[in-house]
Coordinates of C-alpha atoms in Angstrom, one line a residue:
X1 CA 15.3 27.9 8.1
X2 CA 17.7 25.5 7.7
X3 CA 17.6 23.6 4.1
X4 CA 18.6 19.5 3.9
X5 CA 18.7 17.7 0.9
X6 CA 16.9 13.6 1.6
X7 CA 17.8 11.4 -1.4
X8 CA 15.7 8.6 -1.8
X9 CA 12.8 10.0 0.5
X10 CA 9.9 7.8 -0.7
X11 CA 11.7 4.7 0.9
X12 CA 12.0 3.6 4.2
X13 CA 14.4 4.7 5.8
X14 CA 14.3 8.1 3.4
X15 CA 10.5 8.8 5.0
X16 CA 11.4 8.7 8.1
X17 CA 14.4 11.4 8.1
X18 CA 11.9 13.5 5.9
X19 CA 9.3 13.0 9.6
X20 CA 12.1 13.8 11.6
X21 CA 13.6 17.0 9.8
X22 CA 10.3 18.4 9.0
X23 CA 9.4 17.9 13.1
X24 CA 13.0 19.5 14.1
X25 CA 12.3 22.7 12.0
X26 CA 14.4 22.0 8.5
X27 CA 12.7 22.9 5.3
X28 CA 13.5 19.8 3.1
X29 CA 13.5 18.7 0.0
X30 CA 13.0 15.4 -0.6
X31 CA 14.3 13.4 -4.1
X32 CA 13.4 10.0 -5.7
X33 CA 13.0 8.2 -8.8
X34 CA 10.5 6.1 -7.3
X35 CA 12.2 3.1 -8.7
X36 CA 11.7 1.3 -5.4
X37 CA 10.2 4.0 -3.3
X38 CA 6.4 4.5 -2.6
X39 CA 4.8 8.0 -2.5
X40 CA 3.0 6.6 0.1
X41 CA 5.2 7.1 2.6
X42 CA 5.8 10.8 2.2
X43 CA 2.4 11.7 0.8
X44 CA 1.4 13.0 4.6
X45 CA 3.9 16.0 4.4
X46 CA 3.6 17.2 0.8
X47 CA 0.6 20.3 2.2
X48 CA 3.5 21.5 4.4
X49 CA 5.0 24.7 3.5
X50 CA 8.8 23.8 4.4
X51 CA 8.5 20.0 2.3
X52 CA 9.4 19.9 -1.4
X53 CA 9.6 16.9 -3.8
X54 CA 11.7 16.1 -6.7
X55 CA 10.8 13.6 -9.3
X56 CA 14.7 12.7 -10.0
X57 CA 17.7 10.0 -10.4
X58 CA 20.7 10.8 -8.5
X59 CA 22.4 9.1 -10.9
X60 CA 22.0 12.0 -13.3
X61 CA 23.0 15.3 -12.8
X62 CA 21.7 17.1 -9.2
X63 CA 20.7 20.6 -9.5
X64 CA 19.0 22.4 -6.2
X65 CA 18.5 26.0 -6.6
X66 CA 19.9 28.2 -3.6
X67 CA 21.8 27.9 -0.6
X68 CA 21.8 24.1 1.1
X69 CA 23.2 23.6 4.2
X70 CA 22.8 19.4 4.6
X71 CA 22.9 16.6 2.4
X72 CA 21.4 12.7 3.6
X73 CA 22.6 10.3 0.5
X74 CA 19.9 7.1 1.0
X75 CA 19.1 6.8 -2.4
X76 CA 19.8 3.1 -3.0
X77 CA 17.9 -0.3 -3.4
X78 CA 18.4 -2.2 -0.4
X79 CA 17.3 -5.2 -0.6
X80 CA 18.5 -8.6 -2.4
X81 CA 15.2 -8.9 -4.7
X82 CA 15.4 -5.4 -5.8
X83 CA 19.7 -5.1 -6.6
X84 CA 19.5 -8.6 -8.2
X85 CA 17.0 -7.5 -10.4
X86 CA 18.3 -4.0 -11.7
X87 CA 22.2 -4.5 -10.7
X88 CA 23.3 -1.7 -13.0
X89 CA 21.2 0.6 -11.8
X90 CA 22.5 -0.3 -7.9
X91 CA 25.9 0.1 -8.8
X92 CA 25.3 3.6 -10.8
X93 CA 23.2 5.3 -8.1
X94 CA 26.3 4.1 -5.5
X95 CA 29.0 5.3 -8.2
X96 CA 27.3 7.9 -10.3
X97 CA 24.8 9.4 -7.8
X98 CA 27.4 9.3 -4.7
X99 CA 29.5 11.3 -7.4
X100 CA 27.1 13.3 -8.3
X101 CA 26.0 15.2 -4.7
X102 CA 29.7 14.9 -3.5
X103 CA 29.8 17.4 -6.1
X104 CA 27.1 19.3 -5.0
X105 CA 27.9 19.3 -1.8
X106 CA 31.4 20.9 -2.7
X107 CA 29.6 23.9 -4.5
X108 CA 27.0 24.4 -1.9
X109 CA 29.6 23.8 0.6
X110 CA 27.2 21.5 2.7
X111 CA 27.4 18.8 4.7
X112 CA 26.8 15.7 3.8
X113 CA 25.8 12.3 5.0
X114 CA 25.8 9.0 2.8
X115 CA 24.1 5.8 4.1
X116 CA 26.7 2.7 3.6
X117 CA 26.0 -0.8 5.2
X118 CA 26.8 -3.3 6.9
X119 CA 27.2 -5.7 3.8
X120 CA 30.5 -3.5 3.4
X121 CA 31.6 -6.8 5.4
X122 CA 30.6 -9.0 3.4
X123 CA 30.4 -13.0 5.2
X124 CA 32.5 -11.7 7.8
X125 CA 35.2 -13.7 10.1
X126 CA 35.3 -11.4 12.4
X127 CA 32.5 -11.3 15.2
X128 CA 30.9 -8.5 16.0
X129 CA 31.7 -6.5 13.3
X130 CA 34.4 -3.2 13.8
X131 CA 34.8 -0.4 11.8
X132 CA 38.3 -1.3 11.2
X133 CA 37.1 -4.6 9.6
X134 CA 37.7 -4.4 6.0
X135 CA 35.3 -6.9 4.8
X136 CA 34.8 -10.3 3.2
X137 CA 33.6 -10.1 0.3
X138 CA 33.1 -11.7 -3.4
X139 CA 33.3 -8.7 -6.1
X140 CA 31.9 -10.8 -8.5
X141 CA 28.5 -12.5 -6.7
X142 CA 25.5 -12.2 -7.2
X143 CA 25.7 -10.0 -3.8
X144 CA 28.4 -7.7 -5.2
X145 CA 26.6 -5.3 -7.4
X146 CA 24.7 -4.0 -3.9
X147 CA 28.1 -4.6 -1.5
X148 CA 30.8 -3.3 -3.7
X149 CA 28.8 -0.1 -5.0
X150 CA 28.6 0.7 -0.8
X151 CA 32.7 -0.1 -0.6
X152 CA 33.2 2.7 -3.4
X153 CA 30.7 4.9 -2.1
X154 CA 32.3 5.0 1.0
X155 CA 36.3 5.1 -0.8
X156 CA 35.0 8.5 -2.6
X157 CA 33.3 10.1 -0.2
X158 CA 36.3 9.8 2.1
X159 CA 38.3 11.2 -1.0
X160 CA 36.1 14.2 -1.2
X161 CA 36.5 14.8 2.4
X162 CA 40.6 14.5 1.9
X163 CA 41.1 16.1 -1.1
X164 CA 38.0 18.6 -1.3
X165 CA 37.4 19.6 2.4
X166 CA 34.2 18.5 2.0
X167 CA 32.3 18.1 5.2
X168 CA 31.0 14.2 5.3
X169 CA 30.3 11.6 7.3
X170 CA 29.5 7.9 6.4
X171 CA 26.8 5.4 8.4
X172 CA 26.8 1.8 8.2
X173 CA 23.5 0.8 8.8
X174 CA 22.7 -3.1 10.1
X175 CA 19.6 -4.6 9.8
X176 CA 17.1 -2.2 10.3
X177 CA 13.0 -2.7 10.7
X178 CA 9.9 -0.8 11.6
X179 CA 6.9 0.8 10.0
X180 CA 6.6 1.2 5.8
X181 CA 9.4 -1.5 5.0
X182 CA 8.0 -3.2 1.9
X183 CA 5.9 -6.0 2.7
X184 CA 7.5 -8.3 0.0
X185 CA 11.3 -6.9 -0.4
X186 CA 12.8 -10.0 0.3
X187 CA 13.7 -8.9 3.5
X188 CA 13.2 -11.7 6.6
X189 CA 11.6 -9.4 8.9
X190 CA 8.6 -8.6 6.5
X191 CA 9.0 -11.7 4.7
X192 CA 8.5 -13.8 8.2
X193 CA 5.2 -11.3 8.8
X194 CA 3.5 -11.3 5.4
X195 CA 4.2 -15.5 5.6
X196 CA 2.7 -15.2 8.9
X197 CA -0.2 -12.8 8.2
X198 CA -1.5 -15.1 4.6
X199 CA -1.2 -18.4 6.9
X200 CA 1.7 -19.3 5.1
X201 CA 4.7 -21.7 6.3
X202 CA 8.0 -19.0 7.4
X203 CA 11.0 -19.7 4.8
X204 CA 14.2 -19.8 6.2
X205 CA 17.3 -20.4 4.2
X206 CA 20.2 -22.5 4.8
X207 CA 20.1 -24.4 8.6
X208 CA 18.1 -21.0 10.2
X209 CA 21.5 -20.4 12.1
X210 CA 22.8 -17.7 10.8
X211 CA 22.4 -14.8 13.2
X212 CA 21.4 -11.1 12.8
X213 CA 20.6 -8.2 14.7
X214 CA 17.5 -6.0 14.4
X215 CA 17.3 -2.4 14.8
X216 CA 14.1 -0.3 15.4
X217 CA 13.5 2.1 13.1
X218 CA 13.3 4.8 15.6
X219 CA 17.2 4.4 17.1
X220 CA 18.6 4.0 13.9
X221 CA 17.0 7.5 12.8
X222 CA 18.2 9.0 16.3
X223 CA 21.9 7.7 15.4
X224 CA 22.1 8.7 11.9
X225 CA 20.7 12.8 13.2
X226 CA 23.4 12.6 16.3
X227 CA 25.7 11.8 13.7
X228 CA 25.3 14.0 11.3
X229 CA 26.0 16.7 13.8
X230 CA 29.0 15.3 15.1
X231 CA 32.5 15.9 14.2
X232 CA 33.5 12.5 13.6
X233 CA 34.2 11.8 9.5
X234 CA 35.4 8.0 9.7
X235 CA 32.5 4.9 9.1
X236 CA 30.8 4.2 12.6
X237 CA 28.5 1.4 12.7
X238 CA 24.4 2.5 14.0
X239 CA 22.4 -1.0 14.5
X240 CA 21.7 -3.1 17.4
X241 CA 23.8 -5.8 18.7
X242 CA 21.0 -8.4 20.3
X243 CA 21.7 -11.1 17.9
X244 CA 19.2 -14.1 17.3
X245 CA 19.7 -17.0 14.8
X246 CA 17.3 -16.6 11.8
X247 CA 15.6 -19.8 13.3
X248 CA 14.4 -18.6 16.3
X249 CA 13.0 -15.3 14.8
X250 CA 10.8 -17.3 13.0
X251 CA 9.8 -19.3 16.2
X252 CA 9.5 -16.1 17.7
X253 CA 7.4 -14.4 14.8
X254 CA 4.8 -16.8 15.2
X255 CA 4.5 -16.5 18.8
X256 CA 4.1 -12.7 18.3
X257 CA 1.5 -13.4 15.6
X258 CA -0.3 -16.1 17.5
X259 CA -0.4 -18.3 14.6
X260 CA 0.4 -21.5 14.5
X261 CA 2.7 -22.0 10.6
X262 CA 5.3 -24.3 10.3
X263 CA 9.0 -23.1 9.7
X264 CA 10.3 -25.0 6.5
X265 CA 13.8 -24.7 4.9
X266 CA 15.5 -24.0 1.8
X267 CA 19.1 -24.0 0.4
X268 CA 21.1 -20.5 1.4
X269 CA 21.9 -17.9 -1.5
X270 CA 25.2 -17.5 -2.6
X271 CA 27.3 -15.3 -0.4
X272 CA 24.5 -15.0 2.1
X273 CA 25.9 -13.6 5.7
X274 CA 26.6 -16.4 8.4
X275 CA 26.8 -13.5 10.9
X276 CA 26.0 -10.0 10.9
X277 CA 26.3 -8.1 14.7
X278 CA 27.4 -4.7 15.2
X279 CA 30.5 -3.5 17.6
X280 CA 28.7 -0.4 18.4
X281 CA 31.3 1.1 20.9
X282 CA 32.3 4.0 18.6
X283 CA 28.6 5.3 18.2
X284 CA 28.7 4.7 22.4
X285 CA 31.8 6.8 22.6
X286 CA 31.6 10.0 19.9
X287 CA 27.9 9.8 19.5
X288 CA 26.6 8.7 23.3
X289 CA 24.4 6.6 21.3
X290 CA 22.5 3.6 21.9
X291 CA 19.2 1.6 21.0
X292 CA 16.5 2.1 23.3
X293 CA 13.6 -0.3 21.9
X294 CA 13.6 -3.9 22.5
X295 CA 12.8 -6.4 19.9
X296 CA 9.5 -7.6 21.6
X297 CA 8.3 -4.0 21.8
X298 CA 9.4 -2.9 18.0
X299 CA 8.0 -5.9 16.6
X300 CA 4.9 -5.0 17.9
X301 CA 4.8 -1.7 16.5
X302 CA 6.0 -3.3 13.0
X303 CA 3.2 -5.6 13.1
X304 CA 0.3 -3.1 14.0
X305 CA 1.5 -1.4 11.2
X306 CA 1.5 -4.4 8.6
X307 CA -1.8 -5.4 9.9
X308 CA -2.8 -2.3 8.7
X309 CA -2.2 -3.1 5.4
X310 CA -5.3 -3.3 3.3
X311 CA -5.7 -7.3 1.9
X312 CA -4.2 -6.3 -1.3
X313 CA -1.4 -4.8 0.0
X314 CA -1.0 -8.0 1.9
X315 CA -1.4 -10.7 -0.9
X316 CA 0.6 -8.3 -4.2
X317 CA 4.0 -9.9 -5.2
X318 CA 6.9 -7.3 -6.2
X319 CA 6.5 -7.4 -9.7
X320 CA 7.8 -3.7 -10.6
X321 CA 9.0 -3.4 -14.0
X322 CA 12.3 -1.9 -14.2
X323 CA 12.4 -1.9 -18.0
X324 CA 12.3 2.3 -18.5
X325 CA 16.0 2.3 -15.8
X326 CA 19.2 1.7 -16.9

């Protein structure tokens, strides 16, 4: 049985690779600190014989006993509320922990995959975004911790790759949505549902035309697994290239949640993407990859599964204290 190695496995994205590795026959070992990931999420696989956990920062040394054949790097915070809040800690587990299971990947002569992102572009001026786009963006915002620990990720994994023969590759995931995303992350596509679901007006920052583009949970994990298989070691951009202003999500969030809130508007954050659209012709090409599910049909499934949510769920505030990490 084929062994992979999923860092930060109690988050979002992390559960869901953990669901699709434990269904395509890997034994895996899942890692996370737990610093913004829920056990939640993973608790359904822990009686399986082929899933392990480890209570660990990647940002400290990585030890896995044994042979290991693949390596998923998605231990990160993702979203503005949680990077703003713990910056150093954002920029170590991009530094540090990328560092750290480079390095074990070079001993265990695995393969490895590390999650970049879109925000590698920054407020870009080119539209859509290219690979070969390097970016627009301030090193020294209040956005930078998150964008510029991504840039360096990427800049050593490539040097591991060059100077190591280490087998990588690098994804750079767009905005992304679907089942267990965080109610209250800061994110607009749970952030427009929650308002929605506590008959709350939608906020949307800055004139509501900024655009981005929304990808189902589902395709994102299908590109991420054809990738990783692949022979192709460059960035390639996986997300989905329907854009839609921020305003008329929120128009279209109420529709889909037949209530009947206003949309109200606030000033836009520092450094906050005017566009954000994926060129995904390279994943077309190398990976014969692209989405499958429609926004009407994924937003569907995203909001069965945050009605789900018990009322407490619903009304809690992220108020995590992230006093005990450095």
């Amino acid at each position: 049985m084929k062994k992979i190695l999923i860092t930060g496995a109690a988050g979002f994205l992390g559960s869901h690779l953990c669901d699709r590795f434990i269904n395509e026959g890997y034994h895996v070992i899942a890692m996370d600190n737990l610093i913004t990931g829920d056990m939640k999420n993973i608790e359904h696989l822990f009686a399986l014989k082929n899933f392990e956990f480890y209570h660990h920062d990647v940002s400290k040394f990585v030890h896995i006993p044994g042979n290991l054949d693949y390596i998923l790097h998605f231990a990160s915070p993702a979203s503005p509320i949680d990077y703003l809040k713990i910056p150093i800690q954002t920029l170590k587990v991009g530094s540090l922990g990328t560092h750290n299971l480079l390095g074990l990947a070079k001993e265990k002569k695995s393969r490895i995959l590390i999650a970049s992102t879109s925000e590698v572009y920054g407020d870009p001026l080119v539209h859509p975004q290219t690979e070969d786009y390097y970016g627009n963006v301030n090193t020294i915002g209040p956005r930078g911790v998150y964008d510029e620990a991504k840039r360096f990720q990427e800049s050593i994994t490539m040097a591991y790759h060059t100077y190591h023969k280490v087998e990588t590759r690098i994804v750079r995931i767009f905005n992304t949505y679907g089942p267990r995303m965080r109610l209250n992350d800061g994110r607009v596509v749970p952030a427009f549902i929650g308002q929605a679901l506590r008959g709350e007006d939608l906020t949307v920052f800055g004139d509501g035309l900024q655009t981005r583009s929304f990808c189902y949970v589902d395709d994102l994990i299908e590109g991420i697994y054809r990738l990783l298989f692949s022979e192709y070691v460059y960035p390639i951009n996986i997300g989905n290239p329907n854009e839609i202003t921020i305003k008329d999500f929120a128009e279209e969030i109420i529709k889909l949640t037949g209530t009947d809130q206003k949309v109200i508007y606030k000033p836009l954050p520092v450094n906050d993407p005017l566009q954000r659209q994926p060129d995904i012709t390279r994943a077309r090409e190398i990976l014969k990859w692209q989405p499958q599910i429609n926004r009407s049909e994924g937003m569907k499934q995203t909001l069965q599964y945050f009605r789900s949510l018990s009322e407490e769920d619903l009304y809690k505030s992220e108020h995590k204290d992230f006093s005990s990490f450095s």
